mmCIF file of C-alpha atoms in Angstrom:
data_model
loop_
_atom_site.group_PDB
_atom_site.id
_atom_site.type_symbol
_atom_site.label_atom_id
_atom_site.label_comp_id
_atom_site.label_asym_id
_atom_site.label_seq_id
_atom_site.Cartn_x
_atom_site.Cartn_y
_atom_site.Cartn_z
ATOM 1 C CA UNK A 1 141.796 82.399 92.714
ATOM 2 C CA UNK A 2 138.941 80.004 91.977
ATOM 3 C CA UNK A 3 136.171 81.764 90.056
ATOM 4 C CA UNK A 4 133.482 79.085 89.716
ATOM 5 C CA UNK A 5 132.991 75.401 90.477
ATOM 6 C CA UNK A 6 131.140 72.880 88.307
ATOM 7 C CA UNK A 7 129.487 69.905 89.999
ATOM 8 C CA UNK A 8 132.502 69.462 92.269
ATOM 9 C CA UNK A 9 134.451 68.217 89.245
ATOM 10 C CA UNK A 10 136.188 71.366 88.146
ATOM 11 C CA UNK A 11 136.971 74.784 89.486
ATOM 12 C CA UNK A 12 137.205 77.527 86.885
ATOM 13 C CA UNK A 13 140.269 79.666 87.539
ATOM 14 C CA UNK A 14 143.903 79.094 88.460
ATOM 15 C CA UNK A 15 143.960 77.064 91.684
ATOM 16 C CA UNK A 16 147.356 78.227 92.974
ATOM 17 C CA UNK A 17 149.049 80.588 90.516
ATOM 18 C CA UNK A 18 152.827 80.417 90.690
ATOM 19 C CA UNK A 19 155.389 82.980 89.604
ATOM 20 C CA UNK A 20 155.859 81.029 86.367
ATOM 21 C CA UNK A 21 152.091 81.182 85.704
ATOM 22 C CA UNK A 22 152.153 84.959 86.075
ATOM 23 C CA UNK A 23 155.251 85.248 83.876
ATOM 24 C CA UNK A 24 153.523 83.074 81.268
ATOM 25 C CA UNK A 25 150.370 85.215 81.345
ATOM 26 C CA UNK A 26 152.474 88.390 81.156
ATOM 27 C CA UNK A 27 154.302 87.067 78.081
ATOM 28 C CA UNK A 28 150.929 86.209 76.504
ATOM 29 C CA UNK A 29 149.719 89.770 77.144
ATOM 30 C CA UNK A 30 152.933 91.233 75.693
ATOM 31 C CA UNK A 31 152.432 89.075 72.577
ATOM 32 C CA UNK A 32 148.844 90.345 72.248
ATOM 33 C CA UNK A 33 150.033 93.951 72.538
ATOM 34 C CA UNK A 34 152.835 93.367 70.006
ATOM 35 C CA UNK A 35 150.403 91.814 67.498
ATOM 36 C CA UNK A 36 147.919 94.633 67.994
ATOM 37 C CA UNK A 37 150.633 97.251 67.462
ATOM 38 C CA UNK A 38 151.879 95.356 64.417
ATOM 39 C CA UNK A 39 148.324 95.330 63.038
ATOM 40 C CA UNK A 40 148.063 99.089 63.439
ATOM 41 C CA UNK A 41 151.233 99.637 61.404
ATOM 42 C CA UNK A 42 150.867 96.788 58.902
ATOM 43 C CA UNK A 43 149.869 97.126 55.297
ATOM 44 C CA UNK A 44 146.134 96.975 54.726
ATOM 45 C CA UNK A 45 146.316 93.397 53.418
ATOM 46 C CA UNK A 46 148.019 92.179 56.627
ATOM 47 C CA UNK A 47 146.103 94.217 59.213
ATOM 48 C CA UNK A 48 143.286 91.721 59.721
ATOM 49 C CA UNK A 49 145.712 88.808 60.042
ATOM 50 C CA UNK A 50 147.576 90.542 62.877
ATOM 51 C CA UNK A 51 144.272 91.455 64.559
ATOM 52 C CA UNK A 52 143.097 87.844 64.249
ATOM 53 C CA UNK A 53 146.313 86.662 65.850
ATOM 54 C CA UNK A 54 145.674 89.112 68.717
ATOM 55 C CA UNK A 55 142.199 87.628 69.198
ATOM 56 C CA UNK A 56 143.496 84.033 69.118
ATOM 57 C CA UNK A 57 146.154 84.876 71.699
ATOM 58 C CA UNK A 58 143.528 86.642 73.830
ATOM 59 C CA UNK A 59 141.385 83.496 73.811
ATOM 60 C CA UNK A 60 144.410 81.373 74.710
ATOM 61 C CA UNK A 61 145.359 83.626 77.651
ATOM 62 C CA UNK A 62 141.757 83.584 78.906
ATOM 63 C CA UNK A 63 141.888 79.782 78.671
ATOM 64 C CA UNK A 64 145.206 79.807 80.529
ATOM 65 C CA UNK A 65 143.939 82.127 83.263
ATOM 66 C CA UNK A 66 140.624 80.354 83.779
ATOM 67 C CA UNK A 67 141.961 76.775 83.313
ATOM 68 C CA UNK A 68 139.170 76.079 80.819
ATOM 69 C CA UNK A 69 141.046 73.261 79.065
ATOM 70 C CA UNK A 70 141.653 71.541 82.405
ATOM 71 C CA UNK A 71 137.983 71.907 83.354
ATOM 72 C CA UNK A 72 136.802 70.485 80.026
ATOM 73 C CA UNK A 73 139.231 67.583 80.401
ATOM 74 C CA UNK A 74 137.953 66.875 83.933
ATOM 75 C CA UNK A 75 134.331 67.103 82.818
ATOM 76 C CA UNK A 76 134.950 64.606 79.988
ATOM 77 C CA UNK A 77 136.735 62.297 82.413
ATOM 78 C CA UNK A 78 133.847 62.527 84.872
ATOM 79 C CA UNK A 79 131.329 61.891 82.094
ATOM 80 C CA UNK A 80 133.309 58.849 80.897
ATOM 81 C CA UNK A 81 133.228 57.428 84.420
ATOM 82 C CA UNK A 82 129.480 57.999 84.681
ATOM 83 C CA UNK A 83 128.725 56.133 81.459
ATOM 84 C CA UNK A 84 131.325 53.485 82.351
ATOM 85 C CA UNK A 85 133.565 54.156 79.346
ATOM 86 C CA UNK A 86 136.548 55.364 81.389
ATOM 87 C CA UNK A 87 138.496 52.134 80.824
ATOM 88 C CA UNK A 88 138.273 52.700 77.046
ATOM 89 C CA UNK A 89 139.584 56.273 77.216
ATOM 90 C CA UNK A 90 143.154 55.444 76.139
ATOM 91 C CA UNK A 91 142.019 54.274 72.691
ATOM 92 C CA UNK A 92 139.813 57.335 72.275
ATOM 93 C CA UNK A 93 142.621 59.625 73.428
ATOM 94 C CA UNK A 94 145.145 58.082 71.046
ATOM 95 C CA UNK A 95 142.692 58.356 68.149
ATOM 96 C CA UNK A 96 141.920 61.945 69.140
ATOM 97 C CA UNK A 97 145.626 62.875 69.315
ATOM 98 C CA UNK A 98 146.224 61.326 65.895
ATOM 99 C CA UNK A 99 143.151 62.982 64.339
ATOM 100 C CA UNK A 100 143.931 66.405 65.768
ATOM 101 C CA UNK A 101 147.568 66.125 64.687
ATOM 102 C CA UNK A 102 146.620 65.278 61.104
ATOM 103 C CA UNK A 103 144.000 68.045 60.942
ATOM 104 C CA UNK A 104 146.404 70.611 62.410
ATOM 105 C CA UNK A 105 149.267 69.672 60.107
ATOM 106 C CA UNK A 106 147.086 69.753 56.982
ATOM 107 C CA UNK A 107 145.278 72.950 57.976
ATOM 108 C CA UNK A 108 148.529 74.618 59.021
ATOM 109 C CA UNK A 109 150.069 73.762 55.644
ATOM 110 C CA UNK A 110 147.032 75.108 53.772
ATOM 111 C CA UNK A 111 146.971 78.201 55.952
ATOM 112 C CA UNK A 112 150.670 78.837 55.326
ATOM 113 C CA UNK A 113 149.991 78.547 51.594
ATOM 114 C CA UNK A 114 147.234 81.133 51.961
ATOM 115 C CA UNK A 115 149.656 83.425 53.797
ATOM 116 C CA UNK A 116 152.409 82.923 51.216
ATOM 117 C CA UNK A 117 151.978 86.415 49.785
ATOM 118 C CA UNK A 118 152.250 88.045 53.213
ATOM 119 C CA UNK A 119 155.349 88.856 55.251
ATOM 120 C CA UNK A 120 157.505 86.076 56.614
ATOM 121 C CA UNK A 121 157.057 87.547 60.113
ATOM 122 C CA UNK A 122 153.306 87.061 59.954
ATOM 123 C CA UNK A 123 153.733 83.462 58.778
ATOM 124 C CA UNK A 124 156.236 82.620 61.530
ATOM 125 C CA UNK A 125 153.997 84.259 64.128
ATOM 126 C CA UNK A 126 151.114 82.038 63.073
ATOM 127 C CA UNK A 127 153.363 78.960 63.221
ATOM 128 C CA UNK A 128 154.306 79.873 66.803
ATOM 129 C CA UNK A 129 150.594 80.331 67.525
ATOM 130 C CA UNK A 130 149.973 76.850 66.068
ATOM 131 C CA UNK A 131 152.424 75.559 68.665
ATOM 132 C CA UNK A 132 150.386 77.214 71.425
ATOM 133 C CA UNK A 133 147.144 75.738 70.087
ATOM 134 C CA UNK A 134 148.655 72.250 69.795
ATOM 135 C CA UNK A 135 149.912 72.499 73.370
ATOM 136 C CA UNK A 136 146.470 73.544 74.610
ATOM 137 C CA UNK A 137 144.846 70.645 72.736
ATOM 138 C CA UNK A 138 147.366 68.180 74.156
ATOM 139 C CA UNK A 139 146.536 69.388 77.660
ATOM 140 C CA UNK A 140 142.839 69.080 76.842
ATOM 141 C CA UNK A 141 143.202 65.470 75.707
ATOM 142 C CA UNK A 142 145.131 64.702 78.909
ATOM 143 C CA UNK A 143 146.838 61.506 77.766
ATOM 144 C CA UNK A 144 148.989 60.405 80.721
ATOM 145 C CA UNK A 145 152.131 59.826 78.642
ATOM 146 C CA UNK A 146 151.863 63.321 77.152
ATOM 147 C CA UNK A 147 151.065 64.880 80.532
ATOM 148 C CA UNK A 148 154.176 63.229 81.955
ATOM 149 C CA UNK A 149 156.277 65.005 79.314
ATOM 150 C CA UNK A 150 154.504 68.353 79.641
ATOM 151 C CA UNK A 151 154.623 68.679 83.402
ATOM 152 C CA UNK A 152 157.989 67.107 84.213
ATOM 153 C CA UNK A 153 160.463 69.528 85.815
ATOM 154 C CA UNK A 154 163.131 69.514 83.078
ATOM 155 C CA UNK A 155 165.348 72.252 84.514
ATOM 156 C CA UNK A 156 164.956 71.491 88.210
ATOM 157 C CA UNK A 157 163.315 74.890 88.718
ATOM 158 C CA UNK A 158 159.698 73.791 88.988
ATOM 159 C CA UNK A 159 159.151 74.787 85.363
ATOM 160 C CA UNK A 160 157.380 72.254 83.163
ATOM 161 C CA UNK A 161 157.884 71.813 79.441
ATOM 162 C CA UNK A 162 154.409 73.260 78.860
ATOM 163 C CA UNK A 163 155.491 76.619 80.319
ATOM 164 C CA UNK A 164 158.772 76.583 78.410
ATOM 165 C CA UNK A 165 156.960 75.937 75.109
ATOM 166 C CA UNK A 166 154.345 78.636 75.832
ATOM 167 C CA UNK A 167 156.965 81.228 76.754
ATOM 168 C CA UNK A 168 159.140 80.406 73.716
ATOM 169 C CA UNK A 169 156.178 80.492 71.285
ATOM 170 C CA UNK A 170 154.967 83.801 72.713
ATOM 171 C CA UNK A 171 158.510 85.215 72.682
ATOM 172 C CA UNK A 172 158.773 84.286 68.987
ATOM 173 C CA UNK A 173 155.451 86.000 68.270
ATOM 174 C CA UNK A 174 156.667 89.108 70.114
ATOM 175 C CA UNK A 175 159.960 89.025 68.202
ATOM 176 C CA UNK A 176 158.322 88.681 64.780
ATOM 177 C CA UNK A 177 155.688 91.314 65.553
ATOM 178 C CA UNK A 178 158.394 93.734 66.744
ATOM 179 C CA UNK A 179 160.503 93.130 63.632
ATOM 180 C CA UNK A 180 157.389 93.739 61.537
ATOM 181 C CA UNK A 181 156.694 96.950 63.484
ATOM 182 C CA UNK A 182 160.271 98.133 63.014
ATOM 183 C CA UNK A 183 160.191 97.452 59.281
ATOM 184 C CA UNK A 184 156.913 99.321 58.839
ATOM 185 C CA UNK A 185 158.174 102.275 60.863
ATOM 186 C CA UNK A 186 161.134 102.579 58.484
ATOM 187 C CA UNK A 187 158.759 103.185 55.593
ATOM 188 C CA UNK A 188 156.490 105.665 57.360
#
């Protein structure tokens, strides 16, 4: 299911989608639908936040389906080889992981403070979404030690930690959106 190829370095699209890939994408789509439905029923002040979460999840599922993060990682790797900086990549990757972690933690804290007046379900949904974004960024950075943890078969079923984290985060978003929907239906 390759959609496009860039300079022989990267092929846009899932190379060999597995059952777990399709389950993961399905769970993403269910989370998008749950957030959209929650937005339709939410109070006016929360509507846009649920819609924004739907858009973020849509972008993440498009990234997942098209393997954009993998392609970007491969393109950076190829570029580093061309300018002969590939041997220095580990230091850059470590600095990038540290910088992104600090920025995400600080921005997540500030964002949670901004959401403090909204429902707890919206806040927890955004925290689960933060987990999805962090996972995508870790795959983008492609540090070998992190990749070894993400793609190792923890359960002996051919399922990597990256899929487990994505499915759990999306399941939490679905759960919180559904609870939010149920609570708003009680009042209508």
